[in-house]
Each structure stands twice: as C-alpha cells, then as structure tokens.
mmCIF file of C-alpha atoms in Angstrom:
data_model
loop_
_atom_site.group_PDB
_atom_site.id
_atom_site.type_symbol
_atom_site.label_atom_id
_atom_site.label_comp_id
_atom_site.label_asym_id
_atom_site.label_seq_id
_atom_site.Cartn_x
_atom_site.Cartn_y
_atom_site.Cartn_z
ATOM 1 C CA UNK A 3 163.750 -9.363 -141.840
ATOM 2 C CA UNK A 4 161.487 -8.940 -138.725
ATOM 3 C CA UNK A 5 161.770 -11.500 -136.373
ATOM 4 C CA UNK A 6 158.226 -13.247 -137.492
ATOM 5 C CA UNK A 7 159.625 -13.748 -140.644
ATOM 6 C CA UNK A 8 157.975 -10.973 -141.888
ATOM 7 C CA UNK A 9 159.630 -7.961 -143.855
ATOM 8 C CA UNK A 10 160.358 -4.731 -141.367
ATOM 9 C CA UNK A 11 159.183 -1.252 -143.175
ATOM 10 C CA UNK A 12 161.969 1.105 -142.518
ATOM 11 C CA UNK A 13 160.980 4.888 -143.173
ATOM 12 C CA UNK A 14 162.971 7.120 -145.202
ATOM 13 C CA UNK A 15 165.336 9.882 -144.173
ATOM 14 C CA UNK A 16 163.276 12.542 -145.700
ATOM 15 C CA UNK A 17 165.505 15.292 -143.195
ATOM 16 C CA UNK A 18 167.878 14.668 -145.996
ATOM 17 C CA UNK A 19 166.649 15.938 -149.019
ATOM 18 C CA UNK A 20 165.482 18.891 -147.151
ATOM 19 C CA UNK A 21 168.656 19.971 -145.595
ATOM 20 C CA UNK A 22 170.292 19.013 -149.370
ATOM 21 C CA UNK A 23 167.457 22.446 -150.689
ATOM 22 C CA UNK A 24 168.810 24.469 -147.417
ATOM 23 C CA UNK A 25 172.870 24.485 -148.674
ATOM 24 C CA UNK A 26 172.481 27.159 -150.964
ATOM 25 C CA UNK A 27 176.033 29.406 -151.540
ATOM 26 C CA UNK A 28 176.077 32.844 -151.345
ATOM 27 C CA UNK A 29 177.772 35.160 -154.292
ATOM 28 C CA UNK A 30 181.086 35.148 -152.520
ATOM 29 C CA UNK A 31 181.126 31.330 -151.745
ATOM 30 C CA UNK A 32 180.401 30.811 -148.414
ATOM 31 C CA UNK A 33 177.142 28.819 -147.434
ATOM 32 C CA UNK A 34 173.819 30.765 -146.507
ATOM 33 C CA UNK A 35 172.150 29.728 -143.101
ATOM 34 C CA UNK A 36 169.458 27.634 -143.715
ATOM 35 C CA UNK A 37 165.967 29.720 -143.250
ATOM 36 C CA UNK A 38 164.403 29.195 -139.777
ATOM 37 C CA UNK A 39 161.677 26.590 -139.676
ATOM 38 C CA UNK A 40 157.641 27.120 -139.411
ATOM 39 C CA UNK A 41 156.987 28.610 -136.421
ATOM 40 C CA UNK A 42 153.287 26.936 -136.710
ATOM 41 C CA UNK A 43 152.290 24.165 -134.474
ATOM 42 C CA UNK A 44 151.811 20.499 -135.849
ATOM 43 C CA UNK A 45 148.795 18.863 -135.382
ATOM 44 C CA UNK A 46 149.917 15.537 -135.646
ATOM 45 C CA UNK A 47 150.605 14.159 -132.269
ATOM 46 C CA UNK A 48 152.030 10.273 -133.575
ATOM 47 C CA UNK A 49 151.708 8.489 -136.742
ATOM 48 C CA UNK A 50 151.991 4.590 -136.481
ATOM 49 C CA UNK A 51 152.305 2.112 -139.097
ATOM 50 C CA UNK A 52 150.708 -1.446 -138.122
ATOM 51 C CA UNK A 53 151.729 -4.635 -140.138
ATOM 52 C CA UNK A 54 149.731 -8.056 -138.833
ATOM 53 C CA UNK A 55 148.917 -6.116 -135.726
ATOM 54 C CA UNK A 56 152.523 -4.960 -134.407
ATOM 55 C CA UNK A 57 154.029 -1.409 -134.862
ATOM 56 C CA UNK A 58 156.694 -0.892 -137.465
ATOM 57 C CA UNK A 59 159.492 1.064 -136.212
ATOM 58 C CA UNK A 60 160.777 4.433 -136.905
ATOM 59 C CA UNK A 61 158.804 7.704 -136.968
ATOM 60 C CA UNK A 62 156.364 7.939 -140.395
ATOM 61 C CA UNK A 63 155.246 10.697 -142.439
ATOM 62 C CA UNK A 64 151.876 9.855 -143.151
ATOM 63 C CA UNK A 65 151.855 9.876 -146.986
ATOM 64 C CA UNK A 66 154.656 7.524 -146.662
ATOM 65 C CA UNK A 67 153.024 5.532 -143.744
ATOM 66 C CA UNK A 68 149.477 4.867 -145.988
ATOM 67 C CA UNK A 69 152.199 4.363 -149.291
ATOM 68 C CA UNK A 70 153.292 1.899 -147.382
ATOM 69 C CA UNK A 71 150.520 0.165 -145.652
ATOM 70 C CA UNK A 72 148.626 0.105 -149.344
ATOM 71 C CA UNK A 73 151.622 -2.200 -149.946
ATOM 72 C CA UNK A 74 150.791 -4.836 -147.243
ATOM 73 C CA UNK A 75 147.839 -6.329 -146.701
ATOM 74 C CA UNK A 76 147.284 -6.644 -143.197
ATOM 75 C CA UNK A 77 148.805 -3.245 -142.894
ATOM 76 C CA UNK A 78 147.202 0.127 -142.211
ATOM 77 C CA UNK A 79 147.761 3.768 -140.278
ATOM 78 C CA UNK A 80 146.835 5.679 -137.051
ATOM 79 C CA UNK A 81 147.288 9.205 -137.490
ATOM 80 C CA UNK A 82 146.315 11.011 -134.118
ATOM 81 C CA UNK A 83 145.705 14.610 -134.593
ATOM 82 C CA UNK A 84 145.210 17.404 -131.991
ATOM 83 C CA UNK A 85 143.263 20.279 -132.779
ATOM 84 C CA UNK A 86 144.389 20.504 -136.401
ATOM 85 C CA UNK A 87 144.315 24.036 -138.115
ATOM 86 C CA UNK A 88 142.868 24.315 -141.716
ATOM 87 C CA UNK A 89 145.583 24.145 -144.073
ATOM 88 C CA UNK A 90 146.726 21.196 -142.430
ATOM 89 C CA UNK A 91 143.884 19.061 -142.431
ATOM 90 C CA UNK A 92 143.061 19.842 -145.583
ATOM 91 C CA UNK A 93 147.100 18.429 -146.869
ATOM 92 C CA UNK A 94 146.234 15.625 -144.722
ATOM 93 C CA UNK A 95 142.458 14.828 -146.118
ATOM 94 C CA UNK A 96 144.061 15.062 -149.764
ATOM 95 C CA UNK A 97 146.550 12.222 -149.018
ATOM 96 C CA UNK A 98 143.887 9.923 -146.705
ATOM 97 C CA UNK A 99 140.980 11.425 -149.890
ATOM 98 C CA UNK A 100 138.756 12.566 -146.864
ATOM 99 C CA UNK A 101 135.446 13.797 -147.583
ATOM 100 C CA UNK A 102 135.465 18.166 -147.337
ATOM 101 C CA UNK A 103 132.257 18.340 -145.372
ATOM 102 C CA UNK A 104 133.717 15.900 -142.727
ATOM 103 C CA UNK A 105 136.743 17.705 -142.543
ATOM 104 C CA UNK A 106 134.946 20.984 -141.653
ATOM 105 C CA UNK A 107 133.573 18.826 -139.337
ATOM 106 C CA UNK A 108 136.609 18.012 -137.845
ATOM 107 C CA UNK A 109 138.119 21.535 -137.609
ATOM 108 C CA UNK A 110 135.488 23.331 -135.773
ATOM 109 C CA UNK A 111 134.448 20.216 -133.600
ATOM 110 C CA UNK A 112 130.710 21.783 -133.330
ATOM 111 C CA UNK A 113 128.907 18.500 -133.763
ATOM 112 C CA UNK A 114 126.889 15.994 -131.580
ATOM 113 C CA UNK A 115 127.913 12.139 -131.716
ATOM 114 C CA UNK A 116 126.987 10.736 -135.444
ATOM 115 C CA UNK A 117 128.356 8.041 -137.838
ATOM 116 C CA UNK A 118 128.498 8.967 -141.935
ATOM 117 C CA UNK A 119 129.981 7.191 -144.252
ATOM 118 C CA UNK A 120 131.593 8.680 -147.319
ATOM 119 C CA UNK A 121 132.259 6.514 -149.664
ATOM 120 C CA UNK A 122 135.039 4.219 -148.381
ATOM 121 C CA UNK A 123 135.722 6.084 -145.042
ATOM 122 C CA UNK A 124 133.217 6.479 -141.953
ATOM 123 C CA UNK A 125 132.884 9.210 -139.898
ATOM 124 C CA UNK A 126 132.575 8.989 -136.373
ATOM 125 C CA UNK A 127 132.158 11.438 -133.968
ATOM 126 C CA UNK A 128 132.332 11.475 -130.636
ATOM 127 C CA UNK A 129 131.818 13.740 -126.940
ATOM 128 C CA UNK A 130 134.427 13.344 -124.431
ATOM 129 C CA UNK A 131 133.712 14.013 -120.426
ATOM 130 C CA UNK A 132 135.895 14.245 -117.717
ATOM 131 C CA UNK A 133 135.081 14.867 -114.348
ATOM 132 C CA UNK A 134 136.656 17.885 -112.590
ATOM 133 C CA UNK A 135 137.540 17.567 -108.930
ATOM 134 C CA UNK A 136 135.667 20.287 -106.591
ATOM 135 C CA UNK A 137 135.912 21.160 -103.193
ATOM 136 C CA UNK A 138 132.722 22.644 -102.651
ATOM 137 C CA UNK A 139 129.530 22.622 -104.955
ATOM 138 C CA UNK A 140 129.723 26.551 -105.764
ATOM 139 C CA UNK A 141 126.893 28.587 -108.353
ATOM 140 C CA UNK A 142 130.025 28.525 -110.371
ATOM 141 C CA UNK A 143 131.717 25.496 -110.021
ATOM 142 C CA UNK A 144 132.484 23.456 -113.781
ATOM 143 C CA UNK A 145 131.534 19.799 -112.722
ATOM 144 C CA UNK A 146 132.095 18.343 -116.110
ATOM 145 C CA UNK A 147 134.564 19.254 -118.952
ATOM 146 C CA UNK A 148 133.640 17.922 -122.766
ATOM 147 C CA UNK A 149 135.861 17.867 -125.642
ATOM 148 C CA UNK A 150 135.265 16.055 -128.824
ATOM 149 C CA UNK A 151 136.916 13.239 -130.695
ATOM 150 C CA UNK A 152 136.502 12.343 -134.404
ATOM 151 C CA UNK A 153 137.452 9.022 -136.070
ATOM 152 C CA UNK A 154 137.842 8.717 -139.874
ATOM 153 C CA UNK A 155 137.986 4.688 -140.835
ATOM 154 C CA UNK A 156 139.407 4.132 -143.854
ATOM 155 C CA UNK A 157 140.513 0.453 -145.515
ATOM 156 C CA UNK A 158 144.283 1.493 -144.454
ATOM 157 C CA UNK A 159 144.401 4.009 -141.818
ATOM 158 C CA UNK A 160 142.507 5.379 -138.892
ATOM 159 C CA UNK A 161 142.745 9.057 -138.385
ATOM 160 C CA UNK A 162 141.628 10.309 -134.894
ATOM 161 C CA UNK A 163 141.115 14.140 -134.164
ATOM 162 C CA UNK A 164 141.046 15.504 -131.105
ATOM 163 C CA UNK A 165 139.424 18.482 -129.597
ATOM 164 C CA UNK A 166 140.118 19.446 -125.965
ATOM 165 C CA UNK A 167 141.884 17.710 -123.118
ATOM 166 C CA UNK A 168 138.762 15.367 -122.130
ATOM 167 C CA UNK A 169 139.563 12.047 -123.142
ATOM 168 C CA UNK A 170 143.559 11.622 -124.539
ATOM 169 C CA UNK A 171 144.229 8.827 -126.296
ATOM 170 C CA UNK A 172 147.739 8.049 -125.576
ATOM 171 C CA UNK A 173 147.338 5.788 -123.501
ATOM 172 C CA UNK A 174 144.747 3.596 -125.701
ATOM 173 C CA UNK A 175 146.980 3.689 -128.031
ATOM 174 C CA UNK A 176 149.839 1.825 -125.396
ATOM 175 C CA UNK A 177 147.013 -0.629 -124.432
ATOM 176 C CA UNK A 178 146.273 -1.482 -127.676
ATOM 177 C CA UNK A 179 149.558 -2.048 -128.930
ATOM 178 C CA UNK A 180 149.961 -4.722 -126.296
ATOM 179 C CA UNK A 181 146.775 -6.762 -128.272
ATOM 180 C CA UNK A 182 148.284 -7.769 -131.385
ATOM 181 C CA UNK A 183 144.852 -10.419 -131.441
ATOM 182 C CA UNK A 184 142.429 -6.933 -131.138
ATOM 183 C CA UNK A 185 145.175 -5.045 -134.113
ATOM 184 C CA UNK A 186 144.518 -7.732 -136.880
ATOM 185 C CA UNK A 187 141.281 -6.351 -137.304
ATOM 186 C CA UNK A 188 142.791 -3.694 -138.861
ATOM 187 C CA UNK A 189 141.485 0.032 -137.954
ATOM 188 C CA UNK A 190 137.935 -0.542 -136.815
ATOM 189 C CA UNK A 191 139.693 -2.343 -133.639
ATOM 190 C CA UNK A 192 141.293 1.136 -132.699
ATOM 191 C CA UNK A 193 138.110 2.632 -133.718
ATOM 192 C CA UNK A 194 136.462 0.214 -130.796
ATOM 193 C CA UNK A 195 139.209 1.184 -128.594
ATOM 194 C CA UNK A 196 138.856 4.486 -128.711
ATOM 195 C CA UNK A 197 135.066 4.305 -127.998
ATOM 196 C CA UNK A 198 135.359 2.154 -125.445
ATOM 197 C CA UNK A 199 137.580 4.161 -123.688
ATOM 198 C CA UNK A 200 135.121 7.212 -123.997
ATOM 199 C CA UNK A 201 132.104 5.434 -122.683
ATOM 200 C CA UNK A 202 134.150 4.195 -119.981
ATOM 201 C CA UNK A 203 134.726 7.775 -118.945
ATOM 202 C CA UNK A 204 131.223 8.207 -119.404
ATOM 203 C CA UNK A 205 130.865 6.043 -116.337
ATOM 204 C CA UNK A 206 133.464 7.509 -114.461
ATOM 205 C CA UNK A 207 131.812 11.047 -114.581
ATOM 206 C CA UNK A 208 128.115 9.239 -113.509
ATOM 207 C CA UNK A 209 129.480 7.952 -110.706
ATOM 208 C CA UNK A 210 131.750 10.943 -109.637
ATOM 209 C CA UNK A 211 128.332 13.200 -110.271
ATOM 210 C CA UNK A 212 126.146 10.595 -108.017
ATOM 211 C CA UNK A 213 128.555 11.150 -105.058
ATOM 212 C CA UNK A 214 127.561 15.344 -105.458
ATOM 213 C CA UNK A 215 123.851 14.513 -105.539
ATOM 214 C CA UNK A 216 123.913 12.698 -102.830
ATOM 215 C CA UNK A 217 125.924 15.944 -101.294
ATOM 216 C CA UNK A 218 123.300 18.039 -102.595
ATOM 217 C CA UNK A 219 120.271 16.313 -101.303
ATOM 218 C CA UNK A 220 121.758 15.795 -97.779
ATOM 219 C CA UNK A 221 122.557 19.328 -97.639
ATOM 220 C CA UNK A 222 118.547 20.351 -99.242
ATOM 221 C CA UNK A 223 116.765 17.935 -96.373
ATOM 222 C CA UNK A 224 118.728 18.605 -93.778
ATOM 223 C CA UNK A 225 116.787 20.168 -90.677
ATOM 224 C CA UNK A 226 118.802 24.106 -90.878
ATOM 225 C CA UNK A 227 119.162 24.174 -94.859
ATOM 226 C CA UNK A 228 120.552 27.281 -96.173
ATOM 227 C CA UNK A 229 121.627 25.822 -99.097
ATOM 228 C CA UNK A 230 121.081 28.298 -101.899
ATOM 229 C CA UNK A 231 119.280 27.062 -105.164
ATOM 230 C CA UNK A 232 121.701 28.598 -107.418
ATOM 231 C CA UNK A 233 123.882 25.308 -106.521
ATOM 232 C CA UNK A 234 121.049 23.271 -107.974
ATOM 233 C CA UNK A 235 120.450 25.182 -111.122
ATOM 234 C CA UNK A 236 124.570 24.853 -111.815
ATOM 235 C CA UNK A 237 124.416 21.434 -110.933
ATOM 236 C CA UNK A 238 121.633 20.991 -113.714
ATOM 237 C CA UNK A 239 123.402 22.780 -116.279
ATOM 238 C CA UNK A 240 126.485 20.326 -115.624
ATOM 239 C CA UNK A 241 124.574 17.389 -115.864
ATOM 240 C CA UNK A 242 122.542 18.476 -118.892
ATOM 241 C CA UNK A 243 126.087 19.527 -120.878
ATOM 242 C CA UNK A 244 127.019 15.734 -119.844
ATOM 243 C CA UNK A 245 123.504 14.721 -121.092
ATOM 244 C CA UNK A 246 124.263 16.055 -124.532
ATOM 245 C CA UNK A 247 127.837 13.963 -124.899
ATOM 246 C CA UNK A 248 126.042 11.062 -123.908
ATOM 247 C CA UNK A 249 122.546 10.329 -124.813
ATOM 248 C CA UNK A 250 123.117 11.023 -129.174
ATOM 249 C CA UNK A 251 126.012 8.295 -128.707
ATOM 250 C CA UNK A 252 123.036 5.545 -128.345
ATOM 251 C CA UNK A 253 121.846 6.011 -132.659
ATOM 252 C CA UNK A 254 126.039 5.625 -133.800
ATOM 253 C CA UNK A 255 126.647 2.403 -131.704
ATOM 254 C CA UNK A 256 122.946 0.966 -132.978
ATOM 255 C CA UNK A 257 124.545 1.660 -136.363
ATOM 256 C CA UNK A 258 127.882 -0.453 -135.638
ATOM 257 C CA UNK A 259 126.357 -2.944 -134.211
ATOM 258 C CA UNK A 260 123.772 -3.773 -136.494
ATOM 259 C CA UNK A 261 123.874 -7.240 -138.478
ATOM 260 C CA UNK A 262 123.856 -5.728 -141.902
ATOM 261 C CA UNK A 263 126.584 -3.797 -141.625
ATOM 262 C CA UNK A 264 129.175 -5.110 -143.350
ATOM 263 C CA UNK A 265 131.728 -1.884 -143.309
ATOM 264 C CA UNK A 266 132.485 -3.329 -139.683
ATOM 265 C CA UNK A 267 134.403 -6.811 -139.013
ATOM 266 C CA UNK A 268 131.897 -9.422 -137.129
ATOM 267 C CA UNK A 269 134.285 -9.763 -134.427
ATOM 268 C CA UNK A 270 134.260 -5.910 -133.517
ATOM 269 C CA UNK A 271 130.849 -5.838 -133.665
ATOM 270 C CA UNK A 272 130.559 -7.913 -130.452
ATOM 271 C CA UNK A 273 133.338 -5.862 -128.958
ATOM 272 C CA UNK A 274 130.863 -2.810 -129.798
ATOM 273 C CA UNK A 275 127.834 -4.409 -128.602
ATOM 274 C CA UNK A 276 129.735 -4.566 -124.901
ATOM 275 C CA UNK A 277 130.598 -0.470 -125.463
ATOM 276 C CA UNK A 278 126.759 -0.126 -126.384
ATOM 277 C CA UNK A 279 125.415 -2.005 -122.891
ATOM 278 C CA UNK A 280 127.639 -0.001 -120.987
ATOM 279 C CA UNK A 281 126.420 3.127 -122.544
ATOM 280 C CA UNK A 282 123.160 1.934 -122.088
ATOM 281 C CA UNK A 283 123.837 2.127 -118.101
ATOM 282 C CA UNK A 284 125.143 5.244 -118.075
ATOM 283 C CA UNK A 285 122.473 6.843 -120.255
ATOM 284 C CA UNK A 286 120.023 5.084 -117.180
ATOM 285 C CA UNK A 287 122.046 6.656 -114.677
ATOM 286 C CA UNK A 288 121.950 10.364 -116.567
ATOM 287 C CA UNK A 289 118.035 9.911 -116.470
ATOM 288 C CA UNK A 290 117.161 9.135 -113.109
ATOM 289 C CA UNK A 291 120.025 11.866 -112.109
ATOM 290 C CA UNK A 292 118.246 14.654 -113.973
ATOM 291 C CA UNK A 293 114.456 13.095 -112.091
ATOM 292 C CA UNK A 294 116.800 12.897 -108.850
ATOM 293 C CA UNK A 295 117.640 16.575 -109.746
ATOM 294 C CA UNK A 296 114.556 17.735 -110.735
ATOM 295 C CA UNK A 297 113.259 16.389 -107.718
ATOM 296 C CA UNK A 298 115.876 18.637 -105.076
ATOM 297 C CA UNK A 299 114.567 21.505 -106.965
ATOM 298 C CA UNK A 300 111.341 21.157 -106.401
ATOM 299 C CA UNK A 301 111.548 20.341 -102.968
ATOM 300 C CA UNK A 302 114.200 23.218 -102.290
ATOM 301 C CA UNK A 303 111.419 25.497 -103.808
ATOM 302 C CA UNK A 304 108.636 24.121 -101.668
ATOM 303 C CA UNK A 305 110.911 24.687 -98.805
ATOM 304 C CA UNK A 306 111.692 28.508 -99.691
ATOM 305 C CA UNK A 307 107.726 28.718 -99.732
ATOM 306 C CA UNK A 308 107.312 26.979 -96.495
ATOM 307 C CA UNK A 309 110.017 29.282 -94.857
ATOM 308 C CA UNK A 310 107.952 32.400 -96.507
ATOM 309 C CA UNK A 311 104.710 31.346 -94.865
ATOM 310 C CA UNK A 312 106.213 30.648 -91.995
ATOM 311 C CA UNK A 313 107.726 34.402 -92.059
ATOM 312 C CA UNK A 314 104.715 35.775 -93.153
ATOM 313 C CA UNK A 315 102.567 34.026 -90.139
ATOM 314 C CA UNK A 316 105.440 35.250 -88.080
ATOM 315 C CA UNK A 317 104.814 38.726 -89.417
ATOM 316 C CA UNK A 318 100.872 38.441 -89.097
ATOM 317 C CA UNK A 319 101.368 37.139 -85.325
ATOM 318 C CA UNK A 320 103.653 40.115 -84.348
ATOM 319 C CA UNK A 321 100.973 42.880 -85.894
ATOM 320 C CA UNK A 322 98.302 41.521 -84.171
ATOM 321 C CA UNK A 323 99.831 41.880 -81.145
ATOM 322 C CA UNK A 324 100.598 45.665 -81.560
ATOM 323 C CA UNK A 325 97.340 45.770 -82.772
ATOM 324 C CA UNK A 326 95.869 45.769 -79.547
ATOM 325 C CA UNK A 327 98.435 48.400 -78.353
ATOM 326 C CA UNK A 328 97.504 50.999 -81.545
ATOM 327 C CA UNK A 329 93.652 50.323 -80.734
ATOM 328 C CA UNK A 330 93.560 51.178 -77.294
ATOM 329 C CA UNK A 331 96.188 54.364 -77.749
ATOM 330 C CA UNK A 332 93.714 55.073 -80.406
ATOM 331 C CA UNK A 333 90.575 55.306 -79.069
ATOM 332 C CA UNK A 334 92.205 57.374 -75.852
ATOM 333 C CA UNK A 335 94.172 59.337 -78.607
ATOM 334 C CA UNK A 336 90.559 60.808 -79.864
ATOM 335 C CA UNK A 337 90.420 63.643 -76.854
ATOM 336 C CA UNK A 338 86.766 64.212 -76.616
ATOM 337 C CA UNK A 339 85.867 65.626 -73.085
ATOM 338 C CA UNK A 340 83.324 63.081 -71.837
ATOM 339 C CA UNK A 341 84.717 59.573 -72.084
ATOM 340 C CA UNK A 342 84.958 56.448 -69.516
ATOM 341 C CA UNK A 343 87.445 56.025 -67.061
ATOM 342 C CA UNK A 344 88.791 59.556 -67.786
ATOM 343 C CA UNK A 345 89.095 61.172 -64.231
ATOM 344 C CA UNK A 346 89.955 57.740 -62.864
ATOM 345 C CA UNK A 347 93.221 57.867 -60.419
ATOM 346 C CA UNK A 348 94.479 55.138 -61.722
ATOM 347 C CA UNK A 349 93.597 54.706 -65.186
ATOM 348 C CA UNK A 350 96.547 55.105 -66.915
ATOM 349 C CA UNK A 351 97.997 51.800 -65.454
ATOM 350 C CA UNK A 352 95.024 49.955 -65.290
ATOM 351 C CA UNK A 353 94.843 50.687 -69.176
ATOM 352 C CA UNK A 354 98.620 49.767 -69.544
ATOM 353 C CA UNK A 355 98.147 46.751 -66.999
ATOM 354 C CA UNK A 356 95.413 45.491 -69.891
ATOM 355 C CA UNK A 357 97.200 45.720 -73.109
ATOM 356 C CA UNK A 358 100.172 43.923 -71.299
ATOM 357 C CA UNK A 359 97.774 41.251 -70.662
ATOM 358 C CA UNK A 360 96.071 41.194 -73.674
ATOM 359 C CA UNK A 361 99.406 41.302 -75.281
ATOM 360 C CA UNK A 362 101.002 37.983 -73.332
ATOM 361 C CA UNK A 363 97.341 36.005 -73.871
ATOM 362 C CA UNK A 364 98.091 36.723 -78.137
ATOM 363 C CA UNK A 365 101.729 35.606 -77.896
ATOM 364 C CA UNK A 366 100.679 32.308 -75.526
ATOM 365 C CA UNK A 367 98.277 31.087 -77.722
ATOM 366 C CA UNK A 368 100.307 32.059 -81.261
ATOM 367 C CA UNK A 369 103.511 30.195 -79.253
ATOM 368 C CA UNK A 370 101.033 27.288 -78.988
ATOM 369 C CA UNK A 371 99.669 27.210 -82.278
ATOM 370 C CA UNK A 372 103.285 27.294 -84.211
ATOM 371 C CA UNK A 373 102.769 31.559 -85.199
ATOM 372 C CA UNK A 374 105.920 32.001 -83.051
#
C-alpha cells in the first residue's frame, strides 16, 4: 500500500522470462552462452508511470506502463523518446495506436509548429532554439541551433519525441514531478510544461540575439567602420532560422487556448494562455529585430556607397591635377619649330615653376572643398 492509501504499481521482472529463452543446452549437456544483445540504440530515454499526480516506482516497459495506467483512473504515461529510428516507433505507435502519418512525422522531424488531432490523440509539434555562445560575430558563426520536439496526447500517456539537443526535457520532467497539483491534470499538464519550457527558451535566445545587434550596430556607426557586410547577411540568416521556430507557434497555442476546445482541461488552458503572451513578446521582439536588421544593412550599404564616392572624388581630384602636368608636356611635346617661349633662357623652369603652382592652387582648393 502506498503511503496515501493508495495501491503502489510494481512492474514486472520481465529480465526473467528472457534470460529463462537464453538457457538453452547444447547436445553434450552443457549450457550455450546466451546470444549477445541488439547492438541498436534505444530511443526511449525514460518511461514514467503517474498515479494521482506522483511517479510510481520502478523502471516500466511502456506496454506495461499504459496496461497499467488504463487500470487507474487518474493514471497515465510519459514516454520520452530521442530521435527514434523506424522500426521502433512504429512497435511503439502500435501499442499507444498512433496515427502513421504523425509518426512519419515524428521520424524525420521536417515539420513547422502545428497541432492535429487524430482521433483520440493530438499532435503537437514544436521548434526548439538554443542560443550558442560566440566570441566574435564571424560570416560563419551559428548564432542559433533548432531542434524539434513532438508531443502525442493521448487519454493515458504523453509521448514526447525529440530531435536534436535544443531544448532537453529532463529537467521539466524533475520540475514537474515536484507539482503533484499541475500532474492531476493528467498529460496535457506535461504537454504545458513542455511548451512552456520551449517558449521560455524562445526568450532566452531574443535576448541573447539583442545583445549582438546592439554589437553589430555599434560596430556599423562607428566613425572607422570596417565591418564587413557578410556579418550582417549571417546574422540575418540566424535570426530568420529563429523566425521560422517561432512565429508558426502563434496558430497551435490559438488552438489550445480557445474556449471550445474541450480536448484540453480548463485549468491548462489558462496555464497556456500565459505560454501564448509570452510568445506573443518574443514574436514582437523577432520583428522589430529583423526591421533593426534590415535597417544596419541598409545603412552599411549606404556607407560602402558613400566611401565609393568619396574614392571616386578622390580619384577625380588626383587626375585633374596631373592633368595640368600632361597638358602642358603636351602641347611642348608637339615639336613644331616656331612656338612661344622656345629660345627663352629660362623657359624650362619658368614652365616647371607654373605647373607646380597650378598644381598646389588644385590641391588647396580640392583640400578645402572635402576632394582630399
């Protein structure tokens, strides 16, 4: 008996049955070793069993975890997953009768944040950010990693897949254990836990991404920028890879939240409404990021055509000057026998004596006009 009064589920020892197949006796008597187990990676990273909002003991298979939580009725299963492969899924989706189009869903993990229902069981899907830590904006730096996370709500069990390293739910499932209140509600309170722990990421990231805008546009308007605009571009293709995990979410909580639906209890649908204004916020920050971003570029690009002009009048100023220089060698250059100042003793640097001038009066008053 559990302490509550209530009955404790034990699991059963099914390692016995399967080491009772392994004892097999060779021809002369003497036992054969057992065969070496499945190399192949399980997907299933912990399968609870909640009764009246408190975890049963013991470590569940989960055909024998949903057997069992059928029997209670405050009772149900969260089976956390981890980049499941195929054949296993599909073992698992015959047990939990998941739908086959959501479980191809759930295998390639190619699909933006929606809510179906089939049947009995919802679909949710999620994206996951997490912000990566950077010493330097780069053209190549990653400034936000996504992953994917989808949540099949059943009447009995909850099964969460995960795709990527994003988001991990371990520790929402600690926190939550520690709310039996929150449990009661039965697997649409993980459901809201899990959500809520993604959208709180969400802000994370906006704030982590405002600090390198704010890098960014210091760097763009200061006075010797050299800042090169492939920063900006990369910066853009971060935030609009962050856009795309965040901005779908907004139709799926609508959904949740709604009055007529019934599929989730009234009291979670207040806890959902709070996810939904906080995604809300972040979606406002995303927004006025990509303007903010939008507007560096354009002012980096106005400044790269500034500093061309300025080249260019740099350029124009310079020519002029040796204009006057190629002229005057030019016209002396033409050797016809009867021209001015030809037999003069000192023509030659009277000549030079006058392009220097000329020369010094074109760079004074280029200086003074901003050429030079």
């Amino acid at each position: 008996m559990a302490p509550n009064g209530g009955r404790v589920l034990r699991p059963r020892d099914w390692a016995a049955p399967v080491r009772a197949m392994t004892r097999r006796l060779t021809p002369d008597g003497s036992q054969r070793t057992p065969a070496p187990a499945d190399p192949r990676r399980s997907a299933v990273v912990d399968c609870a069993l909640y009764v009246d909002g408190r975890r049963q003991p013991g470590d569940w298979h989960y055909a024998e975890a949903l057997a069992a939580a059928r029997r209670e009725e405050h009772g149900f299963v969260w089976l956390g997953l981890h980049e499941p492969e195929l054949d296993e899924m599909t073992a698992i989706a015959a047990t939990y009768g998941l739908h086959e189009l959501a479980v191809e869903d759930a295998v390639k993990a190619q699909q933006r944040p929606k809510l179906e229902q089939f049947g009995e069981v919802s679909f949710l899907v999620l994206r996951t950010a997490r912000y990566c830590e950077h010493a330097e904006l780069t053209e190549n730096s990653e400034v936000v990693e996504t992953g994917q996370v989808m949540l099949f709500i059943g009447p009995h069990f909850m099964v969460s897949v995960r795709h990527g390293d994003a988001c991990r739910l371990s520790p929402v499932r600690a926190d939550l254990e520690g709310k039996q209140e929150l449990l009661l509600h039965g697997p649409w309170a993980v459901a809201y836990a899990v959500t809520d722990r993604v959208v709180d990421l969400y802000l994370e990231v906006a704030d982590q991404i405002e600090d390198d805008l704010d890098t960014l546009e210091a760097e763009v308007f200061d006075r010797h920028a050299t800042g090169r605009i492939q920063r900006i571009y990369q910066m853009k293709r971060e935030l609009v890879e962050f856009k795309r995990a965040v901005t779908p979410l907004q139709r799926p909580l609508m959904t949740l939240t709604a009055q007529m639906n019934r599929e989730v209890p009234k009291e979670i649908r207040r806890y959902f409404r709070d996810v939904q204004d906080h995604l809300s916020r972040t979606v406002e920050q995303v927004n006025s990021y990509d303007d903010l971003l939008n507007s560096i570029l354009q002012a980096r690009l106005a400044q790269v055509t500034v500093d061309q002009n300025n080249d260019m009048r740099k350029i124009a100023a310079w020519a002029a000057i040796a204009a006057v220089w190629t002229a005057i060698a030019g016209i002396y250059g033409m050797n016809f026998e009867v021209m001015p100042e030809l037999k003069m003793t000192y023509g030659y640097p009277v000549v030079l004596a006058l392009m220097l001038a000329i020369s010094i009066a074109l760079y004074r008053w280029f200086r003074r006009n901003g050429w030079l």
